[in-house]
mmCIF file of C-alpha atoms in Angstrom:
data_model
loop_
_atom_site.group_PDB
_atom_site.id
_atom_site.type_symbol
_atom_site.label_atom_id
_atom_site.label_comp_id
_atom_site.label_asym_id
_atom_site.label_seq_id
_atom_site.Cartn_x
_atom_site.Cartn_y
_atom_site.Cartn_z
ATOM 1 C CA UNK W 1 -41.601 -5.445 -39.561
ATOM 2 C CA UNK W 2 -40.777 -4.196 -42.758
ATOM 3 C CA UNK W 3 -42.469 -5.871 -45.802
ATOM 4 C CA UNK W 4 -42.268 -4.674 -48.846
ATOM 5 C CA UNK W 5 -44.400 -5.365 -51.982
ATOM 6 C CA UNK W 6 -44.568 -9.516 -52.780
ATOM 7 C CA UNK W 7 -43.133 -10.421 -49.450
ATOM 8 C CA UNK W 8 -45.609 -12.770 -47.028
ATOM 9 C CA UNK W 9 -47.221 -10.584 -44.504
ATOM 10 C CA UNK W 10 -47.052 -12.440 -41.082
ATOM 11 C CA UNK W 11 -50.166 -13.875 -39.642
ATOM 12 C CA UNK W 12 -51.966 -16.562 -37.893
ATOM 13 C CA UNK W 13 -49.015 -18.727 -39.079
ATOM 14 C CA UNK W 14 -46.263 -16.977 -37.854
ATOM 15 C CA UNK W 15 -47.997 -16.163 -34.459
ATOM 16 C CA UNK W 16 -48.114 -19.895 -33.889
ATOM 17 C CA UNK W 17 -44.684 -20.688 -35.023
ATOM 18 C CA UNK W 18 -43.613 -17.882 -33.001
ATOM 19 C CA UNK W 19 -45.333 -19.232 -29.712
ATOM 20 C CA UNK W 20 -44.454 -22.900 -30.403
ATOM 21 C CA UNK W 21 -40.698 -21.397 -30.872
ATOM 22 C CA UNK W 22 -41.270 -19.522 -27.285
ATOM 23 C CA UNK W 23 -42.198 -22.491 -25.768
ATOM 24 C CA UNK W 24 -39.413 -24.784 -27.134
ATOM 25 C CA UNK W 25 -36.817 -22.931 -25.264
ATOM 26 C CA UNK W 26 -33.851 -22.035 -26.943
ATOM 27 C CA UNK W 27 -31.116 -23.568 -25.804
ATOM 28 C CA UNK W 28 -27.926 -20.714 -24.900
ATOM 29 C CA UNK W 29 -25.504 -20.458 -27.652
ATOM 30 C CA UNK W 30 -27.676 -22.474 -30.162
ATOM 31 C CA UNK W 31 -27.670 -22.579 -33.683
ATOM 32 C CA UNK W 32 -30.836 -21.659 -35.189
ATOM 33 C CA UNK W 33 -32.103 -22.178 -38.810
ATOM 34 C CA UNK W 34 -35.774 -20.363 -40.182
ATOM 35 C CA UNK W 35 -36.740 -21.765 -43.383
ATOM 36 C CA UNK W 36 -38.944 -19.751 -45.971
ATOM 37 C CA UNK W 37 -38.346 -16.485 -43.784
ATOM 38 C CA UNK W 38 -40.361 -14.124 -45.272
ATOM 39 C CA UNK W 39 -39.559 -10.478 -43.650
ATOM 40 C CA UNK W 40 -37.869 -12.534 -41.334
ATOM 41 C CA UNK W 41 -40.178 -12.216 -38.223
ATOM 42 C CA UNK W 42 -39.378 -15.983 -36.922
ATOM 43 C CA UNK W 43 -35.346 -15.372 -37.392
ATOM 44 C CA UNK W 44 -35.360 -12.038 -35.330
ATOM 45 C CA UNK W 45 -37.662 -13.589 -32.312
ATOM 46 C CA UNK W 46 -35.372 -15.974 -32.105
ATOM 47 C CA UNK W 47 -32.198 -13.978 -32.173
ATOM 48 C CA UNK W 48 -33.954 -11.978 -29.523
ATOM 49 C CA UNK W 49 -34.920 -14.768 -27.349
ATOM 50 C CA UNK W 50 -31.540 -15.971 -26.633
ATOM 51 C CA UNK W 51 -29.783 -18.000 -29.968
ATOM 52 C CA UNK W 52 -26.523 -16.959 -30.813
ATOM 53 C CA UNK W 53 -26.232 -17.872 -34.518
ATOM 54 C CA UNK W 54 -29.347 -17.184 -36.338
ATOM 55 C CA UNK W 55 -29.711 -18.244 -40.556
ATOM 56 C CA UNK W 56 -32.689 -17.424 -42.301
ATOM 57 C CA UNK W 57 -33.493 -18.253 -45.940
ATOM 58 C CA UNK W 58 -35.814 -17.558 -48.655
ATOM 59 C CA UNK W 59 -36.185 -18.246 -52.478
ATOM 60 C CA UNK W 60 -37.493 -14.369 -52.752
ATOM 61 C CA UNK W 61 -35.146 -11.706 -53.107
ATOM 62 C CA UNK W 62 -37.559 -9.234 -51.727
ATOM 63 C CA UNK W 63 -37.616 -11.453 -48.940
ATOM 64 C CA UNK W 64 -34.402 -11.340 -48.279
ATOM 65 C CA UNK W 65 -34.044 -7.834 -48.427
ATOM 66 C CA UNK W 66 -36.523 -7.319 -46.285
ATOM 67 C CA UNK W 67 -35.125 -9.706 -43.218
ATOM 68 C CA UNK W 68 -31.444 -8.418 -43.671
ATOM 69 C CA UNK W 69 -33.137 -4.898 -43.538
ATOM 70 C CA UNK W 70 -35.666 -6.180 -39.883
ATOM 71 C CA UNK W 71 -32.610 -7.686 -38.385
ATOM 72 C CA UNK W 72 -29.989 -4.741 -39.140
ATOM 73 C CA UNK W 73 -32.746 -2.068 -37.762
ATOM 74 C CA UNK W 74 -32.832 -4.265 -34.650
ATOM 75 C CA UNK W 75 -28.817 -4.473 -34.649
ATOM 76 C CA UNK W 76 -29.323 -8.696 -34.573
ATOM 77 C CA UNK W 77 -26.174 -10.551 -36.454
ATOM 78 C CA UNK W 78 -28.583 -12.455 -38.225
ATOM 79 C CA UNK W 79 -27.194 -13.924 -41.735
ATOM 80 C CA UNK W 80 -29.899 -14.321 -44.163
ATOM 81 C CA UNK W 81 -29.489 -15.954 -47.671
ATOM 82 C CA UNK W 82 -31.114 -17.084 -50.621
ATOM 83 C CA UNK W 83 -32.166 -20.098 -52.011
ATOM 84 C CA UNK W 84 -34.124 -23.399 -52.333
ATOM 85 C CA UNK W 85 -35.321 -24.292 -48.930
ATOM 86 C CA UNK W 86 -32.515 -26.090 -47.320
ATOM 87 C CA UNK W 87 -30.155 -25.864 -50.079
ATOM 88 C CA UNK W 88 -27.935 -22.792 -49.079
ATOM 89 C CA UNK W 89 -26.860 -24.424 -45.785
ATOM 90 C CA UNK W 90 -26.143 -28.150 -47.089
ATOM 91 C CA UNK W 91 -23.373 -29.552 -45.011
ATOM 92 C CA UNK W 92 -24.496 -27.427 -42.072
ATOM 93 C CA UNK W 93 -26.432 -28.722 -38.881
ATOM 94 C CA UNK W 94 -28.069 -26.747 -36.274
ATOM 95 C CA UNK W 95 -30.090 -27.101 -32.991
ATOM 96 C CA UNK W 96 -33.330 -25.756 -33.930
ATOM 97 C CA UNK W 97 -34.825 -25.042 -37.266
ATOM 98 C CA UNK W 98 -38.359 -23.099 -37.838
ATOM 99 C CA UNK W 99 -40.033 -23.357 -40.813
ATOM 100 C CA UNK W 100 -43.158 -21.613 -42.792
ATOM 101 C CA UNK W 101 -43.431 -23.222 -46.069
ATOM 102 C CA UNK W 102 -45.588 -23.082 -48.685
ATOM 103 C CA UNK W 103 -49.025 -25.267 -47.838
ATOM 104 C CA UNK W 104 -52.003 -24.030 -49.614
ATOM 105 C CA UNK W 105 -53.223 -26.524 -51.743
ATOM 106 C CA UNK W 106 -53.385 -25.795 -55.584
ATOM 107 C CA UNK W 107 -54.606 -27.369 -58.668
ATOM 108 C CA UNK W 108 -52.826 -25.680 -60.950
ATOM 109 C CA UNK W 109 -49.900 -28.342 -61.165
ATOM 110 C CA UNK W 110 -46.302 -27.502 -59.879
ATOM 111 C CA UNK W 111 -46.080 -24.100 -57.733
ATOM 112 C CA UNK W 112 -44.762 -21.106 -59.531
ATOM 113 C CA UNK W 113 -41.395 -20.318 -59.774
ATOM 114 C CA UNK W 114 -41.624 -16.387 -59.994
ATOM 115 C CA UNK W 115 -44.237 -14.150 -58.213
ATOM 116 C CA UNK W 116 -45.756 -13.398 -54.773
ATOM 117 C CA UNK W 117 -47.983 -16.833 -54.829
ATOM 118 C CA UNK W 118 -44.779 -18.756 -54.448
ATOM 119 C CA UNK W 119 -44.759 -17.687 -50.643
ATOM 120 C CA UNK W 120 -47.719 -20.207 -50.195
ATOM 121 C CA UNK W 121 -48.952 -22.214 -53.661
ATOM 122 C CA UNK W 122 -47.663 -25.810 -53.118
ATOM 123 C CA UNK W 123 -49.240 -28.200 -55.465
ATOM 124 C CA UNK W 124 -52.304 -29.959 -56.034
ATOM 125 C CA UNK W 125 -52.144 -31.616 -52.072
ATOM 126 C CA UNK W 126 -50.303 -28.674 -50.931
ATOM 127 C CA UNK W 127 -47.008 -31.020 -50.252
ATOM 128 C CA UNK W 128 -44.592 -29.926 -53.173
ATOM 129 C CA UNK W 129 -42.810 -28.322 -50.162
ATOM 130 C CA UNK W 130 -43.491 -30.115 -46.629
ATOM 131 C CA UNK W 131 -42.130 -33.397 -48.405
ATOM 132 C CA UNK W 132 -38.526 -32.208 -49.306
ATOM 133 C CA UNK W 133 -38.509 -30.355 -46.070
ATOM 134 C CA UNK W 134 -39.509 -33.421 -44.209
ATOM 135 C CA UNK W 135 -36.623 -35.872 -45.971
ATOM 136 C CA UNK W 136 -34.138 -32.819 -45.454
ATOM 137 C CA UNK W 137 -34.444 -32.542 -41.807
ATOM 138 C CA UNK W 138 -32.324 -35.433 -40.311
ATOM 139 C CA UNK W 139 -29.578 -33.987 -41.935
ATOM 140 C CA UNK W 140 -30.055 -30.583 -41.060
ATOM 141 C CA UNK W 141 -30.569 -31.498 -37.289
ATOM 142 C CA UNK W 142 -27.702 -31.821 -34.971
ATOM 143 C CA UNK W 143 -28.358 -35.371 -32.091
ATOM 144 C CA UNK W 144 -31.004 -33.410 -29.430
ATOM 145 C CA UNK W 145 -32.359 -31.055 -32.221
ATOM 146 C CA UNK W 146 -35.374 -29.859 -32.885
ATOM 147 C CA UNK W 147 -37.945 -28.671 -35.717
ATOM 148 C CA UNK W 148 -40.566 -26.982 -35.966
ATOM 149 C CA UNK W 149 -42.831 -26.806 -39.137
ATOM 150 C CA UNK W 150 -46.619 -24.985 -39.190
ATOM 151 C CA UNK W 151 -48.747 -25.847 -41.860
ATOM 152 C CA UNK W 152 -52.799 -26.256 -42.385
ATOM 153 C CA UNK W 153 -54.226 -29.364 -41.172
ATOM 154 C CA UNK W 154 -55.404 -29.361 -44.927
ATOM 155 C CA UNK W 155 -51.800 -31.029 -46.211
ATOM 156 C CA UNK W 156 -52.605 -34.058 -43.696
ATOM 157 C CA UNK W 157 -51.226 -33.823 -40.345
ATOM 158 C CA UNK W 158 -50.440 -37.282 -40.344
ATOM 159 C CA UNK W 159 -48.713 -37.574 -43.318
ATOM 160 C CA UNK W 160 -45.799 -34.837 -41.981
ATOM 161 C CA UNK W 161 -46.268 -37.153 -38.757
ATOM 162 C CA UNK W 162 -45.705 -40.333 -40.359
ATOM 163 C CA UNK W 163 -42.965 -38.859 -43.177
ATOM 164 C CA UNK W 164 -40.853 -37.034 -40.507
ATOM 165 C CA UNK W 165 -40.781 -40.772 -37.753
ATOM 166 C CA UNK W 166 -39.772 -42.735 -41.309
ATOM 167 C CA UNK W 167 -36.599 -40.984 -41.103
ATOM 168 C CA UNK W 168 -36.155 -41.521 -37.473
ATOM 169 C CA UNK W 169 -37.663 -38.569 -35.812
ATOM 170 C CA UNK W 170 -39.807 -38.261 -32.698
ATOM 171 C CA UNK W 171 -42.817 -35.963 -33.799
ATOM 172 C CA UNK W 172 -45.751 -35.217 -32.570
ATOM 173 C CA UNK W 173 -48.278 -31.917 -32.853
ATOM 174 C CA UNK W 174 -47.152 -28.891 -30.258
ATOM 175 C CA UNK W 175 -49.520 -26.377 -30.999
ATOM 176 C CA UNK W 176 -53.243 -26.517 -33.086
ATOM 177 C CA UNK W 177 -54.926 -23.541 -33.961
ATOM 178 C CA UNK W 178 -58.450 -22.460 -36.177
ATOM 179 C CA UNK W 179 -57.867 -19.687 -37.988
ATOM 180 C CA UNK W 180 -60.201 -17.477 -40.468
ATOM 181 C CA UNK W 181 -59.476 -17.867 -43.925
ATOM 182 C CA UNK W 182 -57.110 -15.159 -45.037
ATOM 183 C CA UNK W 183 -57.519 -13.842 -48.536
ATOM 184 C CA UNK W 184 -55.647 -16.401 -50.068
ATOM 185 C CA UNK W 185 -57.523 -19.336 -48.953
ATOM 186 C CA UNK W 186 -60.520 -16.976 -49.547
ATOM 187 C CA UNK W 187 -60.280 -16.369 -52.811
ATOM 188 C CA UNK W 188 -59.070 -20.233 -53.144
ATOM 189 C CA UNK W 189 -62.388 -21.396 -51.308
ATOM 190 C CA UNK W 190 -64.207 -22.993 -53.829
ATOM 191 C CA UNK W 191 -61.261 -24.605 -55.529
ATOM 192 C CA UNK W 192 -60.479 -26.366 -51.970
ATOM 193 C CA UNK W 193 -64.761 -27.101 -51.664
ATOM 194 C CA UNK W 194 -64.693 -29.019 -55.385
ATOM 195 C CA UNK W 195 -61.371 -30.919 -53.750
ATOM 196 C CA UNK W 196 -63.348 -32.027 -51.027
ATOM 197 C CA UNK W 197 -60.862 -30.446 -48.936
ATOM 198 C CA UNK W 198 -62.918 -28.489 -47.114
ATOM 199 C CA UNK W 199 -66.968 -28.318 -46.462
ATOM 200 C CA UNK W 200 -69.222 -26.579 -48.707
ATOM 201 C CA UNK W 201 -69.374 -22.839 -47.115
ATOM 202 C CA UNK W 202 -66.494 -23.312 -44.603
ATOM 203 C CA UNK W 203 -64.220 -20.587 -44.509
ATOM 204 C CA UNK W 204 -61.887 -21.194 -41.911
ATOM 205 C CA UNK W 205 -58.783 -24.178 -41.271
ATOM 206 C CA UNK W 206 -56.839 -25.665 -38.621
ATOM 207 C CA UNK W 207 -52.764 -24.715 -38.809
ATOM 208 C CA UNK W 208 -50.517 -27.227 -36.627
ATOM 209 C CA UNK W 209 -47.040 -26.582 -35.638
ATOM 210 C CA UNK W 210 -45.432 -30.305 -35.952
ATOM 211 C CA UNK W 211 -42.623 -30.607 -33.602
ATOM 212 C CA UNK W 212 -39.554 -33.235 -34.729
ATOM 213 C CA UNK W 213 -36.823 -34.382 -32.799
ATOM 214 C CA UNK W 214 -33.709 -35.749 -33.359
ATOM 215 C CA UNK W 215 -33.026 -38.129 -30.204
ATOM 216 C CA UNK W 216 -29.516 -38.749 -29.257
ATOM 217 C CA UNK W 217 -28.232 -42.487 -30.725
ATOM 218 C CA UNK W 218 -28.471 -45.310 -28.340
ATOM 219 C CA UNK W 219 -24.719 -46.151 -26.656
#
C-alpha cells in the first residue's frame, strides 16, 4: 500500500477490520461504504473480495490521494471522496459499511482539525467520532445491512453497544483482539494512566470490531 507522509499506516486495527470484513461475507453485487479510509486498505479488500460498488472516504487529502492512487494500481473502480465521515454520501444507503475512526482518547479538548493526529485524536473519552458515526448508521444502512466499526476497548465497548441498539440495531462484538501499544498510545501512556484509563505500567489495549445490523422491518 502506498502511504505517503501524514496518512495512517495500517496496523493491528486494520488487520482486524479486515478479518471481521472476511468473515462477514460480502454479499455479490453489494454496495460497500469504508469510513475514515486511510490509504484505503479496507476499500480495496473489499473490492477484491467480491463487492461491486466500493466508496471510501476520508477528511485527509493525502488520504485520499493515496487510496485513489492503491485502488487505480490494482485497476479496482473504487470511488473515493472527501469529507466529514458520513457526510459526502448523505442520501445514499449501502449493504455494508467498514469503519476506522478516530478512538484514542485525548485531553486536549476537541480533536484537531489539520494535521496527521486527526487520523486517531478523538476527544477527552475518545468518542468525538464513534458517537456521530453511531447516530449516522441507520441511515446509511440499507434493511439486512451491516457495519462494522473497530475501536479500543478504551472508548467503552458498551457504550457503542448500547448507542448503536438505541437506534434500532442488532450489535454485538465479532472480533476482540490485545494489541501492543503502537507509538501513539505509547507516547500517550501516561496521559491515559493519570485518566485511569489504563493501569499504571500497562502498555498494551484491547481493539473490538462491533458488528451492527439493520434487521429487515416486521410485516
Amino acid at each position: 500500500m502506498l502511504r505517503p507522509p501524514g496518512v495512517y499506516r495500517p496496523q493491528g486495527d486494520t488487520a482486524l477490520l479486515m478479518k471481521a470484513l472476511r468473515e462477514a461475507a460480502i454479499p455479490p453485487g453489494a454496495r460497500v461504504l469504508d469510513l475514515c479510509t486511510g490509504t484505503g486498505a479496507v476499500a480495496v479488500a473489499a473490492a477484491l473480495w467480491g463487492a461491486r460498488h466500493v466508496t471510501a472516504v476520508d477528511v485527509s487529502a493525502r488520504a485520499v490521494l493515496a487510496a485513489r492512487a492503491n485502488a487505480a494500481l490494482r485497476r479496482l473502480p473504487v470511488r473515493v471522496l472527501r469529507g466529514d465521515l458520513a457526510e459526502p454520501v448523505a442520501g445514499e444507503r449501502f449493504d455494508l459499511i467498514t469503519a476506522n475512526p478516530p478512538y484514542v482518547p485525548c485531553r486536549d479538548g476537541e480533536p484537531p482539525r489539520h494535521g496527521a493526529a486527526r487520523a486517531w485524536a478523538a476527544g477527552p473519552r475518545g468518542r468525538s467520532q464513534l458517537d456521530r458515526l453511531c447516530a449516522s448508521a441507520p441511515a446509511l444502512l440499507n434493511h439486512g445491512g451491516t457495519m462494522l466499526v473497530v475501536h479500543s476497548a478504551l472508548c467503552g465497548v458498551q457504550e457503542t453497544l448500547d448507542a448503536l441498539r438505541d437506534r434500532g440495531l442488532k450489535a454485538s462484538v465479532a472480533a476482540r483482539r490485545r494489541e501492543p501499544f503502537g507509538p501513539v498510545m505509547h507516547a500517550r501512556a501516561a496521559e491515559l494512566e493519570d485518566a485511569g484509563l489504563i493501569r499504571r505500567g500497562q502498555r498494551y489495549e484491547e481493539l473490538v470490531v462491533i458488528r451492527a445490523d439493520r434487521t429487515e422491518p416486521r410485516g
